[in-house]
Short mmCIF file of C-alpha atoms in Angstrom, two decimals:
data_model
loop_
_atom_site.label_atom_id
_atom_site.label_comp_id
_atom_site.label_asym_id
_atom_site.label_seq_id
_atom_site.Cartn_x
_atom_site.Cartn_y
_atom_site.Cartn_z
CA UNK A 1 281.86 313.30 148.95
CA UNK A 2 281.32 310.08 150.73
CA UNK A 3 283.48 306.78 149.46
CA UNK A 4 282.57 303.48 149.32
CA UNK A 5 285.04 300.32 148.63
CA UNK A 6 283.40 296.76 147.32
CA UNK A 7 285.18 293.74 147.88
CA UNK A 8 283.46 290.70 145.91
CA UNK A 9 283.90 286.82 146.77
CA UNK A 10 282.64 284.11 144.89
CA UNK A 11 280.63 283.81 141.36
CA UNK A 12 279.42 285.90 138.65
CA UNK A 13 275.89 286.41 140.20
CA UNK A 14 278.34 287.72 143.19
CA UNK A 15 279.78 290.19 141.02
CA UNK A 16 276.86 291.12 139.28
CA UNK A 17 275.10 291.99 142.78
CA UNK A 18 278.15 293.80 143.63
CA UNK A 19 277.47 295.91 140.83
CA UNK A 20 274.00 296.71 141.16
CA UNK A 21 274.62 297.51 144.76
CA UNK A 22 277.14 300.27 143.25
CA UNK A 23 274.29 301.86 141.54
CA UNK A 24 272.54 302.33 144.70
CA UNK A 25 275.92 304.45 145.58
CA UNK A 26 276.40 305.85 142.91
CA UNK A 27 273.22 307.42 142.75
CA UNK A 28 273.30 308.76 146.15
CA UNK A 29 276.24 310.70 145.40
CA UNK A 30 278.91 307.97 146.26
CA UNK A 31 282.84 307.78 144.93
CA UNK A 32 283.78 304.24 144.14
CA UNK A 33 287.72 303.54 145.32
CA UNK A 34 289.74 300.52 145.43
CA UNK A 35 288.93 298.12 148.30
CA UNK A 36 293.05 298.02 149.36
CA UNK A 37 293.28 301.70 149.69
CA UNK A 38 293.20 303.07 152.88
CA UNK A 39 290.05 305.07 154.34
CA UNK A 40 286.88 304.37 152.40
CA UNK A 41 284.13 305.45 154.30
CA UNK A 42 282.00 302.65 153.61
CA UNK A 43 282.96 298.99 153.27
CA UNK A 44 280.78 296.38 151.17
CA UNK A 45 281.77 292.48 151.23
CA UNK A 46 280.02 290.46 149.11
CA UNK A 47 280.72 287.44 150.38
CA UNK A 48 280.21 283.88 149.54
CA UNK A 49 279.61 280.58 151.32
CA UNK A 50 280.02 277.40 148.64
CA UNK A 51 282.88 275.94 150.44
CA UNK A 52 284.02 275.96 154.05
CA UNK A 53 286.81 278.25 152.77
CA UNK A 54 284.35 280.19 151.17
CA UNK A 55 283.32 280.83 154.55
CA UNK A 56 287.11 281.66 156.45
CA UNK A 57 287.64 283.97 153.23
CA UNK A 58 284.92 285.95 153.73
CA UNK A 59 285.87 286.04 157.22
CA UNK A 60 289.41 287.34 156.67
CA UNK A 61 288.08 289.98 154.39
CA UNK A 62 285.54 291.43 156.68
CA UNK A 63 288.14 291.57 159.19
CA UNK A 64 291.05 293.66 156.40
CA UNK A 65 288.02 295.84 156.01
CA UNK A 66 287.99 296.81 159.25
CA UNK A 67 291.92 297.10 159.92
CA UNK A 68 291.77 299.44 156.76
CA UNK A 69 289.42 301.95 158.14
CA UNK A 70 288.22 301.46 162.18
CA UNK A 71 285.86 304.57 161.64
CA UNK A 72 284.60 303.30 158.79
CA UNK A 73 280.83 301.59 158.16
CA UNK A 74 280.94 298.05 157.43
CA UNK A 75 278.13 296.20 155.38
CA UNK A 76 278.34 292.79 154.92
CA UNK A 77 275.98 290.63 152.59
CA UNK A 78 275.85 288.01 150.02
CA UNK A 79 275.58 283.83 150.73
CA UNK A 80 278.00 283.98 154.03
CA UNK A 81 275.62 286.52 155.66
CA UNK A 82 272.32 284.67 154.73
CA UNK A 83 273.52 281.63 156.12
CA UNK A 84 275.56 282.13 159.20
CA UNK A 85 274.63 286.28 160.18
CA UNK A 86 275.22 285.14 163.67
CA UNK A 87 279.51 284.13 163.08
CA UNK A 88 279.55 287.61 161.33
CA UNK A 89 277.61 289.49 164.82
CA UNK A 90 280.44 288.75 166.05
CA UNK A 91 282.38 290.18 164.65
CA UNK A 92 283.93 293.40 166.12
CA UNK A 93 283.31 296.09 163.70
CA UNK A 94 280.79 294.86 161.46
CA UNK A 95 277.84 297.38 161.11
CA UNK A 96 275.23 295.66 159.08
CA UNK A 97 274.54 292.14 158.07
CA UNK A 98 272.33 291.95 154.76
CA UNK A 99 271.05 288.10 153.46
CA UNK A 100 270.99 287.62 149.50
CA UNK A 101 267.98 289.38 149.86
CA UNK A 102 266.72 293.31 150.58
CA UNK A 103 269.69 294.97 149.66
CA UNK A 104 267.96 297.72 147.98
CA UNK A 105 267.77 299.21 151.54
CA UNK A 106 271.67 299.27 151.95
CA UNK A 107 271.44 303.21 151.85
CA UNK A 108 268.80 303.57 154.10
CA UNK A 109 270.60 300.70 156.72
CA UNK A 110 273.96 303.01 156.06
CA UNK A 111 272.09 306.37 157.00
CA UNK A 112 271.28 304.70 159.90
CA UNK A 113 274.43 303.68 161.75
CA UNK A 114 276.09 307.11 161.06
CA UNK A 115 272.82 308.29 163.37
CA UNK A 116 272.40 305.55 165.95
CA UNK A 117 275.99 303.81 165.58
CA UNK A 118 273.83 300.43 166.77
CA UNK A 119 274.38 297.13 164.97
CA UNK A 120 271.44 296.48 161.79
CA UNK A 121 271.28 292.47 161.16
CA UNK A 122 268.66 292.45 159.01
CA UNK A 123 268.81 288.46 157.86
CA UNK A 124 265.32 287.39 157.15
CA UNK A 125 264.24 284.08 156.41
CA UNK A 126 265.54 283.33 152.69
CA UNK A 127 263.10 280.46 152.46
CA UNK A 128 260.10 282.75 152.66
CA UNK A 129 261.35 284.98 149.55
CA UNK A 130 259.14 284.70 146.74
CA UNK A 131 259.61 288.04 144.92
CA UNK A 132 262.98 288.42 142.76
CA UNK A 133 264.67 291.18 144.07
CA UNK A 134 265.27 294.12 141.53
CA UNK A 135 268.50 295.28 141.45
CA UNK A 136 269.46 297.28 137.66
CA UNK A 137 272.85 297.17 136.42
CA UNK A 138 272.90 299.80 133.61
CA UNK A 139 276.34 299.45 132.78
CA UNK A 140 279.56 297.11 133.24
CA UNK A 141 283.23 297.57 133.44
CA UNK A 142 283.43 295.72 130.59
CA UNK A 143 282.14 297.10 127.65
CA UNK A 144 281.44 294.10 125.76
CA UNK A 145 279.43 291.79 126.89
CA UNK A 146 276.45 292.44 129.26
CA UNK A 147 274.83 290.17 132.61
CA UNK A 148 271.56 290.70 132.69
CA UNK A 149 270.29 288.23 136.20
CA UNK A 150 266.85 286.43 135.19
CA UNK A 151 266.27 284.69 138.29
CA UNK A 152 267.63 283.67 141.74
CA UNK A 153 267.61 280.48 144.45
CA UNK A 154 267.46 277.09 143.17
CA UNK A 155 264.95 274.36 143.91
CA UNK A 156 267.09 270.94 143.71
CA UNK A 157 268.92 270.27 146.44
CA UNK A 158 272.13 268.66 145.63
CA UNK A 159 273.93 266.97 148.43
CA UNK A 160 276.70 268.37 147.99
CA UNK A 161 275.46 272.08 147.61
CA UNK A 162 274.12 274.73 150.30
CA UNK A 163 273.30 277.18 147.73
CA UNK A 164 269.25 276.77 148.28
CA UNK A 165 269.70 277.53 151.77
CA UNK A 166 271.86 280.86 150.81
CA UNK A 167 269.70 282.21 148.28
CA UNK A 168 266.15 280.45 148.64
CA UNK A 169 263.85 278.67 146.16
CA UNK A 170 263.58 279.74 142.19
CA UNK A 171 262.40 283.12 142.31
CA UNK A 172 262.19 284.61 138.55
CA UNK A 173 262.32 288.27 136.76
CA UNK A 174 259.19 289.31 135.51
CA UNK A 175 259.45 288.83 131.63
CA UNK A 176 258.76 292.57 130.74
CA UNK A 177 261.53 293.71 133.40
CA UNK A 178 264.12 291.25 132.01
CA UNK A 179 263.32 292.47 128.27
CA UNK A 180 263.22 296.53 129.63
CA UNK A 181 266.17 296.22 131.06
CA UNK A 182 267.91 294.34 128.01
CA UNK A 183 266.82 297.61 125.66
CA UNK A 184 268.90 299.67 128.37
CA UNK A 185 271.52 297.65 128.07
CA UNK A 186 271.46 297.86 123.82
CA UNK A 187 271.04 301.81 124.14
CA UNK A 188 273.97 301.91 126.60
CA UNK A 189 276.33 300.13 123.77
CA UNK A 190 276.37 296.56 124.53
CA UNK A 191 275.96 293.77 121.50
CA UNK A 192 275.59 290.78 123.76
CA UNK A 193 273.58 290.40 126.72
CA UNK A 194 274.71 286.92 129.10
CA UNK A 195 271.53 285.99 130.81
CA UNK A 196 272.50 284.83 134.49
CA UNK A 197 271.11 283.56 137.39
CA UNK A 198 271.62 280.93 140.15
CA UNK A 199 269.51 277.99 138.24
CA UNK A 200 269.27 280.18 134.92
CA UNK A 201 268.02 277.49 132.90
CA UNK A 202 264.80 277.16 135.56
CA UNK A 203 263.79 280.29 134.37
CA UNK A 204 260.04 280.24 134.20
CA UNK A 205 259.36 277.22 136.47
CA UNK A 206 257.45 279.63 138.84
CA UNK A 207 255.77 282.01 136.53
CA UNK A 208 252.15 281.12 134.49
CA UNK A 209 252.34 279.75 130.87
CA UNK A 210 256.27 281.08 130.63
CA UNK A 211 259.65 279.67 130.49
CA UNK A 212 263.38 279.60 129.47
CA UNK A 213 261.89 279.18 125.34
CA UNK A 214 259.68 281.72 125.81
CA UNK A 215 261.99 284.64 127.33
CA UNK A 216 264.48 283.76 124.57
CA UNK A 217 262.13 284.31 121.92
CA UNK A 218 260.84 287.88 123.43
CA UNK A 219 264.40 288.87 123.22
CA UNK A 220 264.77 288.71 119.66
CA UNK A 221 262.41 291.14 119.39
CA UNK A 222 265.06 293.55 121.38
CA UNK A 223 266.46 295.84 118.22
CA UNK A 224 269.97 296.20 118.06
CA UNK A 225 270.60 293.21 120.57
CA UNK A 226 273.49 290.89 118.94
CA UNK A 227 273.77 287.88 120.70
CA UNK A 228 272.38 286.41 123.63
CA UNK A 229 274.06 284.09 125.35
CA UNK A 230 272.68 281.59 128.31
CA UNK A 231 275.46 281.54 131.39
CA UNK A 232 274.41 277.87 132.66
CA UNK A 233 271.57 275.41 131.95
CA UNK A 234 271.12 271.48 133.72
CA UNK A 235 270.30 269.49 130.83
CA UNK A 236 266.95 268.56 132.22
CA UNK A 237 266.41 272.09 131.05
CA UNK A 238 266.99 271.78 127.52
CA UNK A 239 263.87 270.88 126.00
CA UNK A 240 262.98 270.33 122.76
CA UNK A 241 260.87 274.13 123.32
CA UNK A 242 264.23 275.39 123.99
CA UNK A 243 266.55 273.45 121.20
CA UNK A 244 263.59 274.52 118.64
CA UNK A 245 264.20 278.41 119.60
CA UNK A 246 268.03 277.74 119.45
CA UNK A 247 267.75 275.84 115.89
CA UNK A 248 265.54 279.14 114.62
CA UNK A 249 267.99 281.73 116.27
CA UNK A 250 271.04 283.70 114.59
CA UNK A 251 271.62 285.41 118.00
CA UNK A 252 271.82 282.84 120.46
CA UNK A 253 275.54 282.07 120.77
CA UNK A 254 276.84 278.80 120.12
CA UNK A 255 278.00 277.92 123.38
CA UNK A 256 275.96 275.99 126.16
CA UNK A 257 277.52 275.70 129.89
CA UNK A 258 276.05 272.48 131.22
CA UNK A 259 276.99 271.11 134.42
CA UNK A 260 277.88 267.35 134.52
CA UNK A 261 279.01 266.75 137.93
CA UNK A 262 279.57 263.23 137.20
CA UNK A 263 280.08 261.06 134.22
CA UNK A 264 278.94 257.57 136.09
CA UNK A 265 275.32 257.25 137.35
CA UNK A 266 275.72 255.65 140.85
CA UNK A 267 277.68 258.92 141.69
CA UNK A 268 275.10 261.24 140.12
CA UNK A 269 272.49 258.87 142.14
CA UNK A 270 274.07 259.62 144.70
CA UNK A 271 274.27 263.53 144.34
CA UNK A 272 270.73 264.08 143.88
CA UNK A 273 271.30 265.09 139.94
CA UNK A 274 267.82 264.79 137.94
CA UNK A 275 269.56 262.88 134.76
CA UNK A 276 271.59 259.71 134.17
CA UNK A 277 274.60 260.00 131.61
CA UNK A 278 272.31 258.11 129.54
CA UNK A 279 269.80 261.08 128.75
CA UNK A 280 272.41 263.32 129.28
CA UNK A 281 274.21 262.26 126.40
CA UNK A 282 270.86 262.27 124.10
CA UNK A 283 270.89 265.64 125.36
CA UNK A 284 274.04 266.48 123.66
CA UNK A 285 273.15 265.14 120.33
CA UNK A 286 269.95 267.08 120.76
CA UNK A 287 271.83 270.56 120.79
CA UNK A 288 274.71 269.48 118.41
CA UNK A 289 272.01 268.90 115.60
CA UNK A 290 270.43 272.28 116.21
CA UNK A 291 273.82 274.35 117.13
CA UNK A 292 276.39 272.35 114.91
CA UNK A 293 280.05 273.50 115.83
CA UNK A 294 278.07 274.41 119.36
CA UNK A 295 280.65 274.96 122.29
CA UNK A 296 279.86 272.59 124.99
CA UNK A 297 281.22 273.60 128.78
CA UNK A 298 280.68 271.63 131.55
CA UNK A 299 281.63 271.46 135.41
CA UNK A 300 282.89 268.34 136.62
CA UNK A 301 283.22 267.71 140.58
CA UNK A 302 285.70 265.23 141.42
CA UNK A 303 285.94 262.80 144.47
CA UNK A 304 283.13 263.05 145.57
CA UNK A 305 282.45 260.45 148.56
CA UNK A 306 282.70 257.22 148.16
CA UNK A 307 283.52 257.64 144.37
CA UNK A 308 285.78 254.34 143.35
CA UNK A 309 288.49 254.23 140.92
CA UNK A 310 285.96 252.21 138.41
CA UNK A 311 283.46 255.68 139.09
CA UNK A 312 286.09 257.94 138.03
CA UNK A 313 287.25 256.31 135.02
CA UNK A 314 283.38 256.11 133.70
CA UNK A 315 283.22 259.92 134.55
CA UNK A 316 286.67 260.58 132.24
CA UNK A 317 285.87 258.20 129.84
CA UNK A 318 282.31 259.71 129.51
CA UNK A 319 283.62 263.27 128.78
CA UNK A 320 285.98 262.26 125.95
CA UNK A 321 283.01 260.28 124.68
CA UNK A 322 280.82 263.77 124.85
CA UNK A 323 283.27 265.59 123.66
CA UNK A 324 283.08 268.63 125.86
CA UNK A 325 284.92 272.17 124.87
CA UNK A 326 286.64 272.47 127.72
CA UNK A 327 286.11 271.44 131.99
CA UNK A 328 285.81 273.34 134.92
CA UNK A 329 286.82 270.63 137.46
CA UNK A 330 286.49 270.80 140.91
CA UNK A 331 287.68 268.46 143.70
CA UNK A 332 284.89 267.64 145.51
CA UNK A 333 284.61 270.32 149.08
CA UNK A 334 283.29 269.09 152.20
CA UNK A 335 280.09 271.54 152.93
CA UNK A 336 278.93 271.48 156.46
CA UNK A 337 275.23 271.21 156.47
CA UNK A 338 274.67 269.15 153.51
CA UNK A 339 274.17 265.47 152.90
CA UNK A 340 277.20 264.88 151.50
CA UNK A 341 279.66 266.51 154.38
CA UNK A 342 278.11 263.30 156.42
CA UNK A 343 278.19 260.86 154.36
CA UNK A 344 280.98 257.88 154.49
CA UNK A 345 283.72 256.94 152.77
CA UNK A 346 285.42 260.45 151.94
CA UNK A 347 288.20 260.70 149.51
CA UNK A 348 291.62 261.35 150.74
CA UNK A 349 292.97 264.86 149.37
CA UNK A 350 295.87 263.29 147.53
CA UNK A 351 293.67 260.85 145.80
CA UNK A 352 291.57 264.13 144.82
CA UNK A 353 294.16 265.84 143.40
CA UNK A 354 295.89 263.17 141.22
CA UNK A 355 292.27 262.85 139.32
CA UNK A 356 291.85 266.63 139.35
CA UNK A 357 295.12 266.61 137.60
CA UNK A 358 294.06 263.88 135.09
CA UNK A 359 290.92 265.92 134.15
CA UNK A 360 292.72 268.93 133.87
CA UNK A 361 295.19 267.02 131.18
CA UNK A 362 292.05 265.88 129.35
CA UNK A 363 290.87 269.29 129.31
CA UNK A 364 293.57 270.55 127.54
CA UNK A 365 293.30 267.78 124.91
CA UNK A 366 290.14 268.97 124.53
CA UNK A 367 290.26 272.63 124.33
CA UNK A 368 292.70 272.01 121.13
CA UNK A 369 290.93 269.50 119.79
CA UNK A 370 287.37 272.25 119.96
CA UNK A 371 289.49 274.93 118.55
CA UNK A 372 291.35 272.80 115.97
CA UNK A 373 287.85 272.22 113.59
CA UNK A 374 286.99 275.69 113.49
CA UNK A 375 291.08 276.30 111.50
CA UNK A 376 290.36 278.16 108.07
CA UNK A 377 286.66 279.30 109.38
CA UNK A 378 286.01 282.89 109.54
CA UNK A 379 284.30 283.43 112.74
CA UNK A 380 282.84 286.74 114.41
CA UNK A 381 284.78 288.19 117.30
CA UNK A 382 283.99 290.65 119.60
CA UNK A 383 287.34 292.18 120.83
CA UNK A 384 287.25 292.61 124.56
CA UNK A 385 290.66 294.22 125.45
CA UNK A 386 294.17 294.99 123.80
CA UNK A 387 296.07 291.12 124.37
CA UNK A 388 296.44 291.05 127.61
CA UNK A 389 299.93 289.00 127.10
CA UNK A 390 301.79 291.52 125.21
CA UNK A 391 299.44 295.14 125.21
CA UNK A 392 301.38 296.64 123.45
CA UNK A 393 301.70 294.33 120.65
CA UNK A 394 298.76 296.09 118.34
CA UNK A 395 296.74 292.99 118.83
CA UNK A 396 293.44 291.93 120.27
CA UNK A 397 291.78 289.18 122.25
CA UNK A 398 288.00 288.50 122.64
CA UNK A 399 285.37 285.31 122.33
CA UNK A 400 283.91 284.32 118.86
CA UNK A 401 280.04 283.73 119.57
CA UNK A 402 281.35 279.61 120.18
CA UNK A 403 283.39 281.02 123.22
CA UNK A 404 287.35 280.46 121.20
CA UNK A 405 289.60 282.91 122.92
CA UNK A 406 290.61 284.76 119.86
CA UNK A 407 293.83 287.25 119.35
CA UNK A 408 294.17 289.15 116.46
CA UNK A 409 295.31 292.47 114.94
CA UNK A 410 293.76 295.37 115.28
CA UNK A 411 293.62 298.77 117.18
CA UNK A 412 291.87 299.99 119.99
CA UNK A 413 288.49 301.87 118.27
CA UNK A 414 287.21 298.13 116.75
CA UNK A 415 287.00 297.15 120.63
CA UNK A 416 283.21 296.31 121.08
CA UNK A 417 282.81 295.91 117.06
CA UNK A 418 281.58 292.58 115.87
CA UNK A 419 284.77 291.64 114.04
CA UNK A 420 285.23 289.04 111.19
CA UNK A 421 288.33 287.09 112.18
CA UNK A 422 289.67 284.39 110.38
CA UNK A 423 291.05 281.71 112.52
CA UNK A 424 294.48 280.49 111.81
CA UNK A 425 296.21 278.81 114.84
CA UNK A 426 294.30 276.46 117.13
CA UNK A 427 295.52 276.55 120.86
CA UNK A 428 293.85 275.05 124.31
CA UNK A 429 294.40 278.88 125.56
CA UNK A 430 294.17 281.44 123.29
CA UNK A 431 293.42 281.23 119.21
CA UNK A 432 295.33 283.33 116.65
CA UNK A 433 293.40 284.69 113.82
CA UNK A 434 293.70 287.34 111.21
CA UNK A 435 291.22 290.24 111.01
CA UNK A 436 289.22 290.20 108.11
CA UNK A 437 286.51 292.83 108.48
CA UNK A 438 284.51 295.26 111.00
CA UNK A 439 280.65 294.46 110.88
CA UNK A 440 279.36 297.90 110.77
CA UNK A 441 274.98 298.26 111.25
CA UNK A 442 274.31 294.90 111.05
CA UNK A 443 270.27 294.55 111.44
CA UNK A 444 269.60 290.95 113.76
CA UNK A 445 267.53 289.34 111.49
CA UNK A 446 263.80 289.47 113.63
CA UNK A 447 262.88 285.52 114.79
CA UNK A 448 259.09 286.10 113.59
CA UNK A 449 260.96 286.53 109.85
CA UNK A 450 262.31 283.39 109.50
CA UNK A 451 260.53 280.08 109.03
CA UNK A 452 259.95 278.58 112.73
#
């Protein structure tokens, strides 16, 4: 039996790729091993290309790859490969170059090397892509919680991001593919589905008379389906269509990841971000009324050029005022090819990292203070794993549909359960609650029966 070895860099659309490219295996007869064993017989980097060091990663992977196994294949694809397939050629050792898109032929590509043993580089022009490429993932390591990818490429051109040239312009799922291959992922097990994309809240923007709203709606009609929940969405996306299906909804989870960037509007200006903090903030309110207790989760870039002192303390002064669940904070990383890499005034990395760590103080202040209202509430918990911690402490961890970190007692057979978990100790990492009950059958109430 042939073997192949995956080595994933980069986000969760990454990983979900990587997946679906396993199926492709998988179905062709393929053992999965682990990438740092010795001696797979095919080798699959997913790379990725966000940062500069995105780039050298990716790089230093392909070349372990090739150390590991000289005889073996080696097929290299993801954002790296659609944007600079020409560093990879050279490579020695590389077999095949795929973009972000076509990788449904990966098979065919690998067939073809162990006949002709001749270099495939088959980059095409991501900008031309106007189909969504269909890749099914029918299951996921973890049992819990299911990605189901809605759309790809992203229309908006940050300056500070490459990712339009890596994975082209918004390309969505068609509607009755998404909601087929949601009831495969209910019949396989799995309560909550995570829709995901590259621009996931864009959903729509290219398809007739259908959107984000829409899409959300159609998936209550999914039986069995528990929660949804939406992986990312710009607030420009949240319209009042979409906050009125929220409002009406028992499934969709209270927790919204919207990326900030920047809490000052000369810096967001200066970005290329649709929104000022002004209507970002009405935003906010917006989704608080319909989702109250709602987990808000946000991305904050940091230093980017020419941001002042006065800039930064407008940015950290506007997240305290928001009130955000927790940060993912970045210091801002010089991207060669966009806008931004050329522009003046770049912030020295100390400077960088002293605000980074400022954030990253705040965040933690935060966290608690998120965690802290919900003390006394009983919330519903899907258990993930034993603690990870202490495994062998008979308790549990997994996310309460407002994204809390929650550890409690119980034994291995609830895992996957909707749980009722009383929350008794707040913390900025993990929560500690006390079981209550196991929700066994529960029927999602249909949207159509309640009053819209």
């Amino acid at each position: 039996m042939s073997t192949v070895a995956f080595h994933t860099l980069g986000c969760k659309v990454n990983s979900y790729e990587t997946e679906a490219i396993w199926q492709l295996f998988k179905a062709n007869g393929y053992e999965r091993v682990d990438f740092e064993q010795d001696g797979a017989d095919v080798y699959v980097i997913n790379t990725c290309t966000v940062t500069n060091t995105g780039d050298k990663k990716s790089r230093q992977v392909i070349r372990r790859a090739i150390r590991r196994n000289p005889d073996a294949i080696v097929a290299v694809t993801g954002c790296y490969a659609q944007t600079s397939p020409g560093e990879i050629a050279q490579i020695p050792g590389v077999d095949i170059i795929v973009g972000t898109q076509g990788r449904e032929k990966l098979i065919e590509y690998v067939e073809q090397i162990r006949r002709e043993r001749q270099p495939i580089n088959a980059v095409t022009n991501i900008m031309k892509a106007r189909e969504f490429e269909e890749l099914e993932v029918p299951s996921f390591t973890d049992r819990t919680r299911a990605s189901l990818k809605i759309q790809e490429g992203c229309n908006n051109f940050c300056t500070f991001c490459i990712i339009p040239w890596a994975r082209g312009l918004m390309r969505s799922r068609k509607p009755e593919s998404v909601l087929e291959q949601a009831r495969k992922l209910v019949d396989a097990g799995y309560l909550e589905i995570v829709l995901t994309g590259i621009h996931t809240g864009g959903y729509g923007e290219d398809l007739e008379n259908y959107n984000l709203a829409k899409l959300l709606v159609d998936l209550h009609q999914v039986e069995g389906l528990k929660r949804i929940r939406i992986s990312s969405i710009e607030a420009s996306q949240i319209t009042d269509e979409v906050i009125d299906v929220i409002n009406n909804s028992d499934r969709v989870c209270r927790h919204l990841h919207v990326p900030l960037q920047a809490g000052d509007d000369e810096v967001l200006k200066r970005m290329r971000r649709k929104y000022t903090t002004a209507e970002f903030y009405e935003k906010m309110v917006k989704v608080r009324e319909a989702l109250p207790g709602v987990a808000l989760t946000t991305d904050v870039i940091v230093g980017f050029p020419g941001e002042t002192e006065e800039q930064f303390q407008n940015t950290y002064d506007f997240i305290k005022k928001v009130g955000f669940a927790e940060l993912h904070v970045f210091p801002y990383s010089m991207r060669t090819g966009t806008p931004a890499a050329r522009m003046p005034d770049q912030i020295p990395e100390d400077v960088k990292h002293a605000r980074v760590a400022r954030l990253l103080e705040l965040n933690q202040q935060l966290t608690l203070a998120y965690a802290q209202q919900f003390v006394g509430d009983v919330l519903e918990v899907i258990p993930e794993r034993p603690y990870k911690e202490d495994p062998s402490s008979g308790m549990l961890m997994g996310y309460s549909d407002n994204y809390l970190n929650v550890v409690f007692p119980g034994d291995e057979s609830m895992i996957g359960k909707i749980c009722k978990v009383r929350l008794d100790e707040p913390g900025s990492e993990y929560c500690k609650g006390t079981f209550v009950r196991v929700l066994d059958n529960v029927r999602p109430v249909l949207l159509e029966e309640r009053a819209i």
